[in-house]
Amino acid sequence: MIRGSAICFLFFALSLFAAHAEDYPNRSVRIVVPYPPGGGVDVTARVVGQKLGEILGQQFIVDNRPGASGTIGAEAVAHGNPDGYTLLLSTSDFSTAPELLPKLNFDPQKDLLPVAIVSDNPMIVVANANAPFHDLKGLLETARANANGMNYATPGSGSLNHVIGEWIGVTAHIKVLQVPFKGGVEASTAVASGDVPVGIVSTPSVYPALIDAGKINVIALTGRRSPFLPASWPTLAEAGLPIDARLWLGVFVPAGTPQSIVSRLDQAIGQAMQDDAVRKRMNDIGFGPDYLDRAAFAARIAADAARYGPIIRQSGITAER
């Protein structure tokens, strides 16, 4: 009798989860963006969120929580209610956080579930328009001739941008010094004004505005070229450094979120990323739209962590939270 009651209870619980998934969402959904307003991640969250609202019939509200290389916002979601009403839109920094910030108050691998990737792009190594070099060869020669090496701007310590900068230093045998800012817009502005000669930034931070205005020169893309970017921009590999790193943007939910809700979100995101207006808007801000489902996304996180870990350890990168 007890066994039969247990089976009935399990059946009831499963039916309840299914009902919740069918009813999901029945109120507004919050998208936490762990970066400042106005940047590419923020704009992407708003573009994709608006389309998800149309598909799922509820409002998706962006909540900016910047700081500590994106871990403040990520922690808020990791400790949130696993009901599908709090999402995280984060970047590849997620792959480096466990290695760089071992004292986090949450475990990114266990406390957050990947849902889907919405964008996958190379970043850009850029230089001030008045810098005495215009290509990677000139940048490396200038760095080697300077006893202090080369300062480079990033949107924050521990970011993938930071890892790439140190990767360049290790591979090219040059001294580099990161100058961290609070976001990509601030880092790009510092390069445009000449406060820092070089920057490693996401495409929306500089393209098209700062590049078209002639304030910044493109040195190289950090990874495989996205179709919407000019073919004249070389990659680091094409310019002679065997480096390939791309910045993805992906959606996460707290661990424990019912799989039926995760699947519903995944399907809706896949549908949103096929929308021509969404794709055009993302191209306009400098991000190429891409979609990977939750299984492929999880595999990408694991592969990136394995690739960047040795670089972090070899270069001795540290990051303070």
GROMACS .gro file of C-alpha atoms in nm:
model
  321
    1MET     CA    1   0.000   0.000   0.000
    2ILE     CA    2   0.286   0.235   0.091
    3ARG     CA    3   0.457   0.153  -0.236
    4GLY     CA    4   0.141   0.230  -0.429
    5SER     CA    5   0.106   0.562  -0.248
    6ALA     CA    6   0.464   0.651  -0.334
    7ILE     CA    7   0.401   0.578  -0.701
    8CYS     CA    8   0.086   0.790  -0.694
    9PHE     CA    9   0.276   1.076  -0.532
   10LEU     CA   10   0.553   1.053  -0.795
   11PHE     CA   11   0.296   1.053  -1.073
   12PHE     CA   12   0.127   1.355  -0.916
   13ALA     CA   13   0.460   1.540  -0.886
   14LEU     CA   14   0.552   1.468  -1.248
   15SER     CA   15   0.209   1.583  -1.361
   16LEU     CA   16   0.259   1.903  -1.163
   17PHE     CA   17   0.593   1.972  -1.334
   18ALA     CA   18   0.435   1.911  -1.675
   19ALA     CA   19   0.150   2.146  -1.590
   20HIS     CA   20   0.400   2.413  -1.481
   21ALA     CA   21   0.587   2.375  -1.811
   22GLU     CA   22   0.266   2.405  -2.013
   23ASP     CA   23   0.174   2.715  -1.817
   24TYR     CA   24   0.525   2.864  -1.837
   25PRO     CA   25   0.567   3.155  -1.838
   26ASN     CA   26   0.260   3.303  -1.670
   27ARG     CA   27   0.433   3.622  -1.552
   28SER     CA   28   0.730   3.840  -1.648
   29VAL     CA   29   1.077   3.686  -1.672
   30ARG     CA   30   1.395   3.859  -1.557
   31ILE     CA   31   1.718   3.840  -1.762
   32VAL     CA   32   2.018   3.922  -1.546
   33VAL     CA   33   2.303   4.079  -1.746
   34PRO     CA   34   2.625   4.084  -1.539
   35TYR     CA   35   2.765   4.379  -1.735
   36PRO     CA   36   2.688   4.754  -1.754
   37PRO     CA   37   2.401   4.894  -1.964
   38GLY     CA   38   2.476   5.001  -2.320
   39GLY     CA   39   2.728   4.731  -2.409
   40GLY     CA   40   2.684   4.454  -2.663
   41VAL     CA   41   2.570   4.193  -2.409
   42ASP     CA   42   2.309   4.433  -2.269
   43VAL     CA   43   2.173   4.522  -2.612
   44THR     CA   44   2.167   4.156  -2.715
   45ALA     CA   45   1.968   4.070  -2.401
   46ARG     CA   46   1.713   4.336  -2.490
   47VAL     CA   47   1.684   4.230  -2.855
   48VAL     CA   48   1.652   3.858  -2.776
   49GLY     CA   49   1.436   3.925  -2.470
   50GLN     CA   50   1.186   4.125  -2.671
   51LYS     CA   51   1.152   3.841  -2.922
   52LEU     CA   52   1.119   3.581  -2.647
   53GLY     CA   53   0.841   3.794  -2.501
   54GLU     CA   54   0.658   3.782  -2.835
   55ILE     CA   55   0.706   3.405  -2.865
   56LEU     CA   56   0.615   3.315  -2.506
   57GLY     CA   57   0.358   3.586  -2.440
   58GLN     CA   58   0.521   3.749  -2.137
   59GLN     CA   59   0.756   4.041  -2.081
   60PHE     CA   60   1.129   3.969  -2.048
   61ILE     CA   61   1.293   4.240  -1.836
   62VAL     CA   62   1.669   4.308  -1.839
   63ASP     CA   63   1.836   4.353  -1.498
   64ASN     CA   64   2.197   4.481  -1.517
   65ARG     CA   65   2.420   4.360  -1.232
   66PRO     CA   66   2.781   4.436  -1.333
   67GLY     CA   67   3.097   4.365  -1.139
   68ALA     CA   68   3.372   4.111  -1.067
   69SER     CA   69   3.407   3.989  -1.427
   70GLY     CA   70   3.040   3.902  -1.443
   71THR     CA   71   3.035   3.685  -1.131
   72ILE     CA   72   2.815   3.916  -0.921
   73GLY     CA   73   2.522   3.878  -1.159
   74ALA     CA   74   2.594   3.510  -1.212
   75GLU     CA   75   2.592   3.447  -0.838
   76ALA     CA   76   2.256   3.621  -0.802
   77VAL     CA   77   2.107   3.382  -1.058
   78ALA     CA   78   2.285   3.075  -0.917
   79HIS     CA   79   2.123   3.146  -0.581
   80GLY     CA   80   1.789   3.234  -0.735
   81ASN     CA   81   1.464   3.041  -0.742
   82PRO     CA   82   1.490   2.757  -1.000
   83ASP     CA   83   1.151   2.826  -1.153
   84GLY     CA   84   1.250   2.964  -1.494
   85TYR     CA   85   1.168   3.325  -1.408
   86THR     CA   86   1.529   3.435  -1.352
   87LEU     CA   87   1.771   3.389  -1.641
   88LEU     CA   88   2.137   3.482  -1.687
   89LEU     CA   89   2.282   3.605  -2.016
   90SER     CA   90   2.658   3.569  -1.975
   91THR     CA   91   2.969   3.536  -2.189
   92SER     CA   92   3.269   3.308  -2.229
   93ASP     CA   93   3.404   3.459  -1.907
   94PHE     CA   94   3.193   3.183  -1.752
   95SER     CA   95   3.456   2.936  -1.878
   96THR     CA   96   3.746   3.111  -1.704
   97ALA     CA   97   3.580   3.210  -1.376
   98PRO     CA   98   3.633   2.880  -1.188
   99GLU     CA   99   4.005   2.882  -1.273
  100LEU     CA  100   4.063   3.250  -1.200
  101LEU     CA  101   3.826   3.290  -0.907
  102PRO     CA  102   3.841   2.967  -0.704
  103LYS     CA  103   3.688   3.135  -0.399
  104LEU     CA  104   3.353   3.211  -0.561
  105ASN     CA  105   3.046   3.178  -0.342
  106PHE     CA  106   2.893   2.945  -0.599
  107ASP     CA  107   3.005   2.673  -0.840
  108PRO     CA  108   2.933   2.781  -1.200
  109GLN     CA  109   2.953   2.422  -1.319
  110LYS     CA  110   2.703   2.290  -1.063
  111ASP     CA  111   2.480   2.584  -0.971
  112LEU     CA  112   2.389   2.703  -1.321
  113LEU     CA  113   2.239   2.510  -1.613
  114PRO     CA  114   2.325   2.609  -1.972
  115VAL     CA  115   2.017   2.663  -2.189
  116ALA     CA  116   2.139   2.790  -2.527
  117ILE     CA  117   2.403   3.000  -2.702
  118VAL     CA  118   2.269   3.305  -2.890
  119SER     CA  119   2.593   3.447  -3.033
  120ASP     CA  120   2.948   3.332  -3.105
  121ASN     CA  121   3.206   3.582  -3.234
  122PRO     CA  122   3.575   3.666  -3.237
  123MET     CA  123   3.686   3.963  -3.034
  124ILE     CA  124   3.911   4.234  -3.178
  125VAL     CA  125   4.260   4.351  -3.095
  126VAL     CA  126   4.244   4.725  -3.162
  127ALA     CA  127   4.482   5.019  -3.136
  128ASN     CA  128   4.449   5.393  -3.108
  129ALA     CA  129   4.442   5.553  -3.453
  130ASN     CA  130   4.762   5.748  -3.373
  131ALA     CA  131   4.957   5.446  -3.249
  132PRO     CA  132   5.292   5.397  -3.429
  133PHE     CA  133   5.178   5.064  -3.574
  134HIS     CA  134   4.889   4.942  -3.785
  135ASP     CA  135   4.924   4.565  -3.781
  136LEU     CA  136   5.017   4.280  -3.548
  137LYS     CA  137   5.380   4.274  -3.660
  138GLY     CA  138   5.420   4.641  -3.574
  139LEU     CA  139   5.245   4.599  -3.240
  140LEU     CA  140   5.479   4.315  -3.140
  141GLU     CA  141   5.788   4.505  -3.254
  142THR     CA  142   5.680   4.810  -3.053
  143ALA     CA  143   5.618   4.596  -2.745
  144ARG     CA  144   5.958   4.429  -2.772
  145ALA     CA  145   6.132   4.766  -2.809
  146ASN     CA  146   5.965   4.901  -2.495
  147ALA     CA  147   6.114   4.793  -2.163
  148ASN     CA  148   5.768   4.810  -2.009
  149GLY     CA  149   5.611   4.603  -2.285
  150MET     CA  150   5.256   4.684  -2.395
  151ASN     CA  151   4.958   4.805  -2.194
  152TYR     CA  152   4.622   4.676  -2.315
  153ALA     CA  153   4.268   4.761  -2.208
  154THR     CA  154   4.005   4.501  -2.120
  155PRO     CA  155   3.652   4.513  -1.975
  156GLY     CA  156   3.778   4.359  -1.652
  157SER     CA  157   4.030   4.134  -1.479
  158GLY     CA  158   3.954   3.767  -1.527
  159SER     CA  159   3.759   3.827  -1.846
  160LEU     CA  160   3.827   3.623  -2.158
  161ASN     CA  161   3.978   3.944  -2.301
  162HIS     CA  162   4.232   3.931  -2.017
  163VAL     CA  163   4.312   3.568  -2.092
  164ILE     CA  164   4.362   3.643  -2.462
  165GLY     CA  165   4.596   3.932  -2.382
  166GLU     CA  166   4.813   3.708  -2.167
  167TRP     CA  167   4.791   3.434  -2.430
  168ILE     CA  168   4.934   3.680  -2.683
  169GLY     CA  169   5.212   3.770  -2.439
  170VAL     CA  170   5.306   3.407  -2.377
  171THR     CA  171   5.289   3.306  -2.743
  172ALA     CA  172   5.470   3.611  -2.883
  173HIS     CA  173   5.719   3.630  -2.593
  174ILE     CA  174   5.638   3.991  -2.511
  175LYS     CA  175   5.564   4.165  -2.184
  176VAL     CA  176   5.203   4.276  -2.151
  177LEU     CA  177   5.017   4.461  -1.878
  178GLN     CA  178   4.642   4.454  -1.851
  179VAL     CA  179   4.455   4.779  -1.777
  180PRO     CA  180   4.108   4.668  -1.658
  181PHE     CA  181   3.793   4.879  -1.697
  182LYS     CA  182   3.434   4.830  -1.583
  183GLY     CA  183   3.309   4.727  -1.926
  184GLY     CA  184   3.385   4.704  -2.296
  185VAL     CA  185   3.255   5.052  -2.373
  186GLU     CA  186   3.489   5.207  -2.115
  187ALA     CA  187   3.787   5.003  -2.238
  188SER     CA  188   3.721   5.099  -2.601
  189THR     CA  189   3.679   5.466  -2.510
  190ALA     CA  190   4.018   5.457  -2.335
  191VAL     CA  191   4.182   5.323  -2.651
  192ALA     CA  192   4.002   5.576  -2.873
  193SER     CA  193   4.119   5.863  -2.652
  194GLY     CA  194   4.477   5.735  -2.641
  195ASP     CA  195   4.481   5.665  -2.267
  196VAL     CA  196   4.572   5.303  -2.345
  197PRO     CA  197   4.737   5.219  -2.679
  198VAL     CA  198   4.580   4.876  -2.734
  199GLY     CA  199   4.258   4.704  -2.638
  200ILE     CA  200   4.104   4.359  -2.660
  201VAL     CA  201   3.732   4.416  -2.687
  202SER     CA  202   3.411   4.269  -2.825
  203THR     CA  203   3.303   4.386  -3.170
  204PRO     CA  204   3.000   4.593  -3.053
  205SER     CA  205   3.230   4.807  -2.838
  206VAL     CA  206   3.409   4.948  -3.144
  207TYR     CA  207   3.224   4.841  -3.458
  208PRO     CA  208   3.098   5.020  -3.646
  209ALA     CA  209   3.103   5.353  -3.457
  210LEU     CA  210   3.463   5.399  -3.336
  211ILE     CA  211   3.618   5.220  -3.634
  212ASP     CA  212   3.412   5.408  -3.893
  213ALA     CA  213   3.494   5.735  -3.713
  214GLY     CA  214   3.864   5.664  -3.761
  215LYS     CA  215   3.941   5.669  -3.389
  216ILE     CA  216   4.049   5.306  -3.369
  217ASN     CA  217   4.238   5.072  -3.601
  218VAL     CA  218   4.176   4.699  -3.621
  219ILE     CA  219   4.489   4.494  -3.559
  220ALA     CA  220   4.342   4.143  -3.567
  221LEU     CA  221   4.045   3.926  -3.483
  222THR     CA  222   4.104   3.683  -3.197
  223GLY     CA  223   3.941   3.389  -3.373
  224ARG     CA  224   3.759   3.264  -3.679
  225ARG     CA  225   3.596   3.550  -3.869
  226SER     CA  226   3.218   3.590  -3.849
  227PRO     CA  227   3.048   3.634  -4.190
  228PHE     CA  228   2.927   3.987  -4.116
  229LEU     CA  229   3.277   4.121  -4.040
  230PRO     CA  230   3.503   4.269  -4.313
  231ALA     CA  231   3.716   4.009  -4.489
  232SER     CA  232   4.008   4.254  -4.481
  233TRP     CA  233   4.047   4.213  -4.104
  234PRO     CA  234   4.309   3.941  -4.038
  235THR     CA  235   4.279   3.688  -3.760
  236LEU     CA  236   4.563   3.640  -3.512
  237ALA     CA  237   4.632   3.301  -3.672
  238GLU     CA  238   4.652   3.456  -4.018
  239ALA     CA  239   4.889   3.721  -3.880
  240GLY     CA  240   5.120   3.460  -3.735
  241LEU     CA  241   5.002   3.382  -3.380
  242PRO     CA  242   4.833   3.039  -3.334
  243ILE     CA  243   4.552   3.174  -3.117
  244ASP     CA  244   4.183   3.108  -3.166
  245ALA     CA  245   3.937   3.240  -2.908
  246ARG     CA  246   3.577   3.339  -2.962
  247LEU     CA  247   3.331   3.510  -2.733
  248TRP     CA  248   2.997   3.334  -2.693
  249LEU     CA  249   2.685   3.472  -2.530
  250GLY     CA  250   2.462   3.218  -2.365
  251VAL     CA  251   2.154   3.184  -2.147
  252PHE     CA  252   2.165   3.002  -1.812
  253VAL     CA  253   1.911   2.918  -1.540
  254PRO     CA  254   1.961   2.811  -1.178
  255ALA     CA  255   2.035   2.442  -1.123
  256GLY     CA  256   1.719   2.259  -1.029
  257THR     CA  257   1.504   2.434  -1.288
  258PRO     CA  258   1.265   2.169  -1.429
  259GLN     CA  259   1.397   2.021  -1.751
  260SER     CA  260   1.060   2.078  -1.916
  261ILE     CA  261   1.100   2.455  -1.860
  262VAL     CA  262   1.464   2.446  -1.976
  263SER     CA  263   1.350   2.272  -2.294
  264ARG     CA  264   1.075   2.527  -2.350
  265LEU     CA  265   1.325   2.812  -2.314
  266ASP     CA  266   1.575   2.638  -2.541
  267GLN     CA  267   1.312   2.591  -2.813
  268ALA     CA  268   1.195   2.952  -2.785
  269ILE     CA  269   1.554   3.082  -2.807
  270GLY     CA  270   1.615   2.866  -3.115
  271GLN     CA  271   1.303   3.015  -3.273
  272ALA     CA  272   1.407   3.370  -3.178
  273MET     CA  273   1.750   3.327  -3.335
  274GLN     CA  274   1.593   3.238  -3.670
  275ASP     CA  275   1.400   3.566  -3.682
  276ASP     CA  276   1.532   3.795  -3.956
  277ALA     CA  277   1.476   4.112  -3.752
  278VAL     CA  278   1.667   3.971  -3.455
  279ARG     CA  279   1.954   3.860  -3.677
  280LYS     CA  280   1.976   4.197  -3.850
  281ARG     CA  281   1.965   4.390  -3.523
  282MET     CA  282   2.246   4.178  -3.379
  283ASN     CA  283   2.457   4.224  -3.691
  284ASP     CA  284   2.395   4.598  -3.668
  285ILE     CA  285   2.543   4.613  -3.318
  286GLY     CA  286   2.841   4.396  -3.411
  287PHE     CA  287   2.738   4.052  -3.289
  288GLY     CA  288   2.674   3.759  -3.519
  289PRO     CA  289   2.363   3.561  -3.423
  290ASP     CA  290   2.426   3.193  -3.358
  291TYR     CA  291   2.234   2.919  -3.185
  292LEU     CA  292   2.355   2.611  -3.001
  293ASP     CA  293   2.109   2.400  -2.802
  294ARG     CA  294   2.167   2.310  -2.438
  295ALA     CA  295   2.362   1.989  -2.507
  296ALA     CA  296   2.599   2.154  -2.753
  297PHE     CA  297   2.631   2.454  -2.521
  298ALA     CA  298   2.735   2.235  -2.227
  299ALA     CA  299   2.997   2.067  -2.447
  300ARG     CA  300   3.130   2.407  -2.558
  301ILE     CA  301   3.171   2.524  -2.196
  302ALA     CA  302   3.370   2.212  -2.110
  303ALA     CA  303   3.590   2.243  -2.420
  304ASP     CA  304   3.664   2.612  -2.356
  305ALA     CA  305   3.749   2.552  -1.991
  306ALA     CA  306   3.995   2.279  -2.093
  307ARG     CA  307   4.155   2.504  -2.354
  308TYR     CA  308   4.190   2.821  -2.147
  309GLY     CA  309   4.297   2.653  -1.822
  310PRO     CA  310   4.657   2.581  -1.932
  311ILE     CA  311   4.697   2.939  -2.061
  312ILE     CA  312   4.577   3.081  -1.729
  313ARG     CA  313   4.814   2.861  -1.532
  314GLN     CA  314   5.112   2.922  -1.762
  315SER     CA  315   5.071   3.299  -1.762
  316GLY     CA  316   4.996   3.315  -1.390
  317ILE     CA  317   4.681   3.525  -1.436
  318THR     CA  318   4.495   3.608  -1.119
  319ALA     CA  319   4.175   3.800  -1.062
  320GLU     CA  320   4.033   3.951  -0.747
  321ARG     CA  321   3.663   3.940  -0.681
   0.00000   0.00000   0.00000
